[in-house]
Amino acid sequence: MQHGDLHWKNSQGPSSSQFGEVYYHSKNGLKDHRAMFLQGNQLPKRWHGQNFVIGETGFGAGLNFLSSWLEWKRNRQNSERLHYISAEQFPLSRADLQAALAPWSELAPFTKQLLKQWPRAWAGFHRMHFEDGITLDLLLGDASEMWQNMNASVDAWYLDGFSPNKNPQIWQGELFQAIANCSHQQTTLASSHFTSSICHQLAEIGFAAKQGTAAGQFCKTTNSDIAEVAANSLTEQPVEQPIIVVGAGLAGCHLARRLAEHGQRVILLEQNSQVALGASGNPAGLLKPLLHLQPSKREIFHNIGYFYSLRRIEQLSQTSDQPIWNPCGIVEQPGKHSDNRLASMLQKRPALNLVAQLIPATANQTNAQASSLIIDQAGICAPAKICHLLIDHPSIELKTGVNVAHLEQHNQFWKLFDQQRLLVGQANNVIFCPGHLHQLPEQFDGLLTRPLQGQVSQIKSNKTISHPAICGKSYIAKIPGTSDQYCIGATFNRGELNTEVDSQQDQQNIAALQQLLPEEYDQLKPELISATSGIRATVPDYTPIAGALKPGLWINTGHGARGLVTAPLVAEILTSQLCNLPYPNDLSSFIDPSRKAARVKRD
Ligand SMILES: Cc1cc2nc3c(=O)[nH]c(=O)nc-3n(C[C@H](O)[C@H](O)[C@H](O)COP(=O)(O)OP(=O)(O)OC[C@H]3O[C@@H](n4cnc5c(N)ncnc54)[C@H](O)[C@@H]3O)c2cc1C
């Protein structure tokens, strides 16, 4: 997608070359925005103990978002969360955003946080979590398409963006229909554009100009007193507590943590003696994007997940005294792709340069013969440590040694039993995160995952390799927090259910390392120190299976060989569904358990 083209030639303020209009007026920009959008929606008055959702049609230079954040910090009373959703078709580059926001010193602490998480211009949904209970959903793409895709209940709209005569395509019926779909009876709306066409379209969807206020302020026609009625409108529904999560790998631990962060009490049941003894038990794994010659829905999903995981792991690592993340970049050697194919892939699809750059072998630190890709934001995670860190939350209670073998539905809740038919828990909402679907209660019978066993070997070497993470047909990754230990692997054995560590698979990993680093291998003199073996739960369409199967019974599995990429995003989507928070429909349907690929084929 194209960046917004910012220039400073206009004396009134920074402006857009695409639309020939200013992002804000340098003289009174912040004051104008506050008067128009905050006061226009009776904010902060309506933030009394309420979680609140603001929707916006054009993010621009982010002045509305940041001034709302500032106001929220000062006047949110005892409200916990502000969810801000904004669409933008031409996002500014980070450098331009920084320049555009530099004049506003009172916003500087928030600007700094925004810039840190500001996404690359990869189209689609980007969720960011900030201090003060702020979540920003930045929807990169056409505003009406993006908003039509959102499942959200917006309390106040900021109808902002370039004016109808400069940017007519945005102010169409589809956008207003999407606004209507994402509004409720107490929703208010403030607009910087007050043309008769906009007023007419707003009237069509049930918004009327509010009497006795400045032009541009609207409320739903059925609503006589916003402040009074709004006090009763809660966007986040409390879910009956506690919620039970079954399975303490990356999927279950990420989910338990997000639910707990949203105020839910979580009981986490695990059959093993501790967390992360299944597929998530490796000391190191690679967090990297998906690069395909042809764009696909799968690639969009995985890369949205990748960017979300990067932000999440970065934030988690700030709270950890253990090293869980090394954002060292990954050198990806051509492997099965020929040199030319890689180069032409990046040429044909410039969007891929957002996630990977091709560097010539000479400039590359490895001794690869052909050109390699360097994936600059990617890096090495410590999956097992991440699981331990995630469940370290006062609202999560871990119970180990509990195998859930049977389920019974009783009116509004589910009863969980072990193999001896002893009751081990009951709750309104139960989410199974079991990895490979094996010996589960009969309620999961129609679902399909295929086991793909794999082993990672840990080696020690006194020689430092040329880059901490190198990936081709196999990979080597330095274990975070160590100076001389690496994970190498991994093996792939379809249909295998045995997870005993196997010395033959260690030898396969050593042989693969020799092929990966032919020049460096002899000096490495790797010493095998241990290994971990697990089962990847794969799905024919390489996409997780996550969502509700029946009222109160949920599944979260199928993370295959990319759980570090997919588990955080899937946890976020499920948490949003369970807690009635905003989420994009396309991503949730993509992982829907009722889709064909997730189902056992019947003859
Ligand atoms: C060798 C190997 C290398 C990998 N490398 C990478 C990598 O580099 N990058 C990457 O992104 N991904 C990688 N993966 C994939 C990633 O590790 C998985 O996608 C991820 O760990 C899956 O997490 P999960 O929570 O779904 O499953 P698991 O980690 O297997 O967790 C499932 C948990 O559920 C428990 N459970 C199951 N049934 C029950 C029950 N009935 N009652 C109670 N508890 C139950 C299990 O005991 C287990 O603890 C790798 C996987 C393997 C095996």
PDB file of N, CA and C in Angstrom, residues 83 289 340 430 462 535 594:
ATOM      1  N   HIS A  83     -10.856   1.843  23.803  1.00  0.00           N
ATOM      2  CA  HIS A  83     -10.530   1.125  22.567  1.00  0.00           C
ATOM      3  C   HIS A  83     -10.757   2.091  21.406  1.00  0.00           C
ATOM      4  N   PRO A 289       8.012 -13.926   9.313  1.00  0.00           N
ATOM      5  CA  PRO A 289       6.817 -13.768   8.474  1.00  0.00           C
ATOM      6  C   PRO A 289       6.713 -14.868   7.433  1.00  0.00           C
ATOM      7  N   ASN A 340      17.333 -16.487  -8.394  1.00  0.00           N
ATOM      8  CA  ASN A 340      16.541 -15.577  -9.219  1.00  0.00           C
ATOM      9  C   ASN A 340      15.108 -15.475  -8.750  1.00  0.00           C
ATOM     10  N   VAL A 430     -15.592 -22.793  28.290  1.00  0.00           N
ATOM     11  CA  VAL A 430     -14.440 -23.695  28.360  1.00  0.00           C
ATOM     12  C   VAL A 430     -13.745 -23.643  27.005  1.00  0.00           C
ATOM     13  N   ASN A 462      31.903 -23.495  21.087  1.00  0.00           N
ATOM     14  CA  ASN A 462      32.716 -22.357  21.539  1.00  0.00           C
ATOM     15  C   ASN A 462      32.854 -21.295  20.465  1.00  0.00           C
ATOM     16  N   ILE A 535       4.647 -32.586  19.063  1.00  0.00           N
ATOM     17  CA  ILE A 535       3.782 -32.818  17.895  1.00  0.00           C
ATOM     18  C   ILE A 535       3.157 -31.504  17.456  1.00  0.00           C
ATOM     19  N   SER A 594     -15.810 -24.226  11.743  1.00  0.00           N
ATOM     20  CA  SER A 594     -16.798 -24.895  10.888  1.00  0.00           C
ATOM     21  C   SER A 594     -16.353 -24.927   9.423  1.00  0.00           C
TER      22      SER A 594
END
